Amino acid sequence: PAPTPAPTPAPTPAPTPASGGGSCFEAAGDMTLQIGRYRYSGNCAAFSYNGWCGEPSVVDACPISCGRCTPAGCADNPNFQVNTGMGIFTCVEWKQYTCWDSVKSECPSACEVPGCGR
């Protein structure tokens, strides 16, 4: 679902360190963000899905969904490959498909394992 305009003041998102020993976190629920002259309400998945990760307020509030950082334990294995009926798949290819259970431990971000999805 697309975020909807909200007639409420935009909260100031807490700073989220993107790298270098800080945590990689974003709120799970709905939030209201200022985008241009308007305020929109939605969750990080909706903001990302609708292509708003180019907006500073969105990428600051949603660093995981926007791909700025990867939570600990969620990095995809860059060397992982598996034979499928459609050829050899890496984690990059699995982003477009429903992951097999055996793939999820190697590609937690691509497979959107809870806490790791974008």
Coordinates of C-alpha atoms in Angstrom, one line a residue:
P1 CA 0.0 0.0 0.0
A2 CA 1.2 3.5 -0.8
P3 CA 1.9 5.9 2.1
T4 CA -0.9 8.4 2.5
P5 CA -0.7 12.2 3.2
A6 CA -1.2 13.0 6.8
P7 CA -2.1 16.4 8.3
T8 CA 0.2 16.0 11.2
P9 CA 3.6 17.5 11.9
A10 CA 6.5 15.2 10.8
P11 CA 8.5 13.7 13.7
T12 CA 12.3 14.1 13.7
P13 CA 13.7 10.7 13.0
A14 CA 16.4 9.5 15.4
P15 CA 19.8 9.4 13.8
T16 CA 20.7 5.9 12.6
P17 CA 24.4 5.1 12.2
A18 CA 24.9 3.4 8.8
S19 CA 28.2 1.8 9.4
G20 CA 31.3 1.7 11.5
G21 CA 30.3 0.0 14.8
G22 CA 26.9 1.6 15.1
S23 CA 23.6 -0.3 15.0
C24 CA 21.5 -0.8 11.9
F25 CA 17.9 -0.3 12.9
E26 CA 14.6 1.1 11.6
A27 CA 11.1 1.2 13.2
A28 CA 8.8 -1.6 12.2
G29 CA 5.5 0.4 12.3
D30 CA 4.0 3.4 10.5
M31 CA 5.7 6.8 10.7
T32 CA 5.0 10.2 9.2
L33 CA 7.8 11.8 7.2
Q34 CA 8.3 15.1 5.4
I35 CA 8.9 14.6 1.7
G36 CA 9.1 17.9 -0.1
R37 CA 6.2 20.1 0.9
Y38 CA 4.1 17.2 2.2
R39 CA 4.0 14.8 5.0
Y40 CA 3.3 11.1 4.3
S41 CA 2.5 8.2 6.7
G42 CA 3.5 4.7 6.0
N43 CA 6.0 2.0 7.0
C44 CA 9.5 1.6 5.6
A45 CA 8.5 -1.1 3.2
A46 CA 5.9 1.1 1.7
F47 CA 8.2 4.1 1.3
S48 CA 10.9 1.8 -0.3
Y49 CA 8.3 0.1 -2.6
N50 CA 7.1 3.4 -3.8
G51 CA 10.6 4.5 -4.8
W52 CA 11.1 7.2 -2.1
C53 CA 14.5 6.0 -0.9
G54 CA 16.1 8.9 -2.8
E55 CA 14.5 11.3 -0.2
P56 CA 16.8 12.1 2.7
S57 CA 14.1 11.8 5.3
V58 CA 13.1 8.4 4.0
V59 CA 16.7 6.9 3.8
D60 CA 17.5 8.3 7.2
A61 CA 14.4 6.7 8.8
C62 CA 14.6 3.5 6.7
P63 CA 18.3 2.6 6.3
I64 CA 17.6 -1.2 6.0
S65 CA 14.7 -1.0 3.6
C66 CA 16.6 1.6 1.5
G67 CA 19.7 -0.6 1.4
R68 CA 22.0 1.9 3.3
C69 CA 23.0 -0.8 5.9
T70 CA 22.5 -4.5 6.6
P71 CA 21.7 -5.7 10.2
A72 CA 24.2 -8.0 11.8
G73 CA 23.7 -11.6 10.7
C74 CA 21.8 -10.6 7.6
A75 CA 24.5 -10.2 5.0
D76 CA 24.1 -12.4 2.0
N77 CA 26.9 -14.8 1.2
P78 CA 28.5 -13.4 -2.0
N79 CA 29.9 -16.8 -2.9
F80 CA 26.7 -18.7 -2.6
Q81 CA 25.4 -20.5 -5.7
V82 CA 22.8 -23.2 -6.2
N83 CA 21.6 -25.1 -9.2
T84 CA 17.9 -24.7 -10.1
G85 CA 15.7 -25.7 -12.9
M86 CA 16.3 -22.2 -14.3
G87 CA 20.1 -22.3 -14.0
I88 CA 22.6 -21.3 -11.3
F89 CA 21.2 -18.8 -8.8
T90 CA 23.2 -16.5 -6.5
C91 CA 21.6 -14.4 -3.8
V92 CA 21.0 -11.7 -6.3
E93 CA 18.8 -13.9 -8.4
W94 CA 16.9 -15.1 -5.4
K95 CA 15.6 -11.6 -4.7
Q96 CA 13.1 -12.1 -7.4
Y97 CA 11.8 -15.5 -6.2
T98 CA 10.5 -17.2 -3.1
C99 CA 13.5 -18.7 -1.5
W100 CA 13.9 -22.4 -0.7
D101 CA 14.4 -23.0 3.0
S102 CA 18.0 -24.2 2.3
V103 CA 18.8 -20.9 0.7
K104 CA 17.5 -18.6 3.5
S105 CA 20.6 -19.1 5.7
E106 CA 22.9 -18.1 2.8
C107 CA 20.8 -15.3 1.5
P108 CA 18.9 -13.8 4.5
S109 CA 18.6 -10.3 3.1
A110 CA 17.6 -11.4 -0.4
C111 CA 15.1 -13.9 1.0
E112 CA 13.7 -11.2 3.4
V113 CA 14.2 -13.4 6.5
P114 CA 12.4 -11.6 9.3
G115 CA 14.6 -8.7 10.5
C116 CA 16.7 -8.8 7.4
G117 CA 14.2 -7.9 4.6
R118 CA 14.3 -4.8 2.5

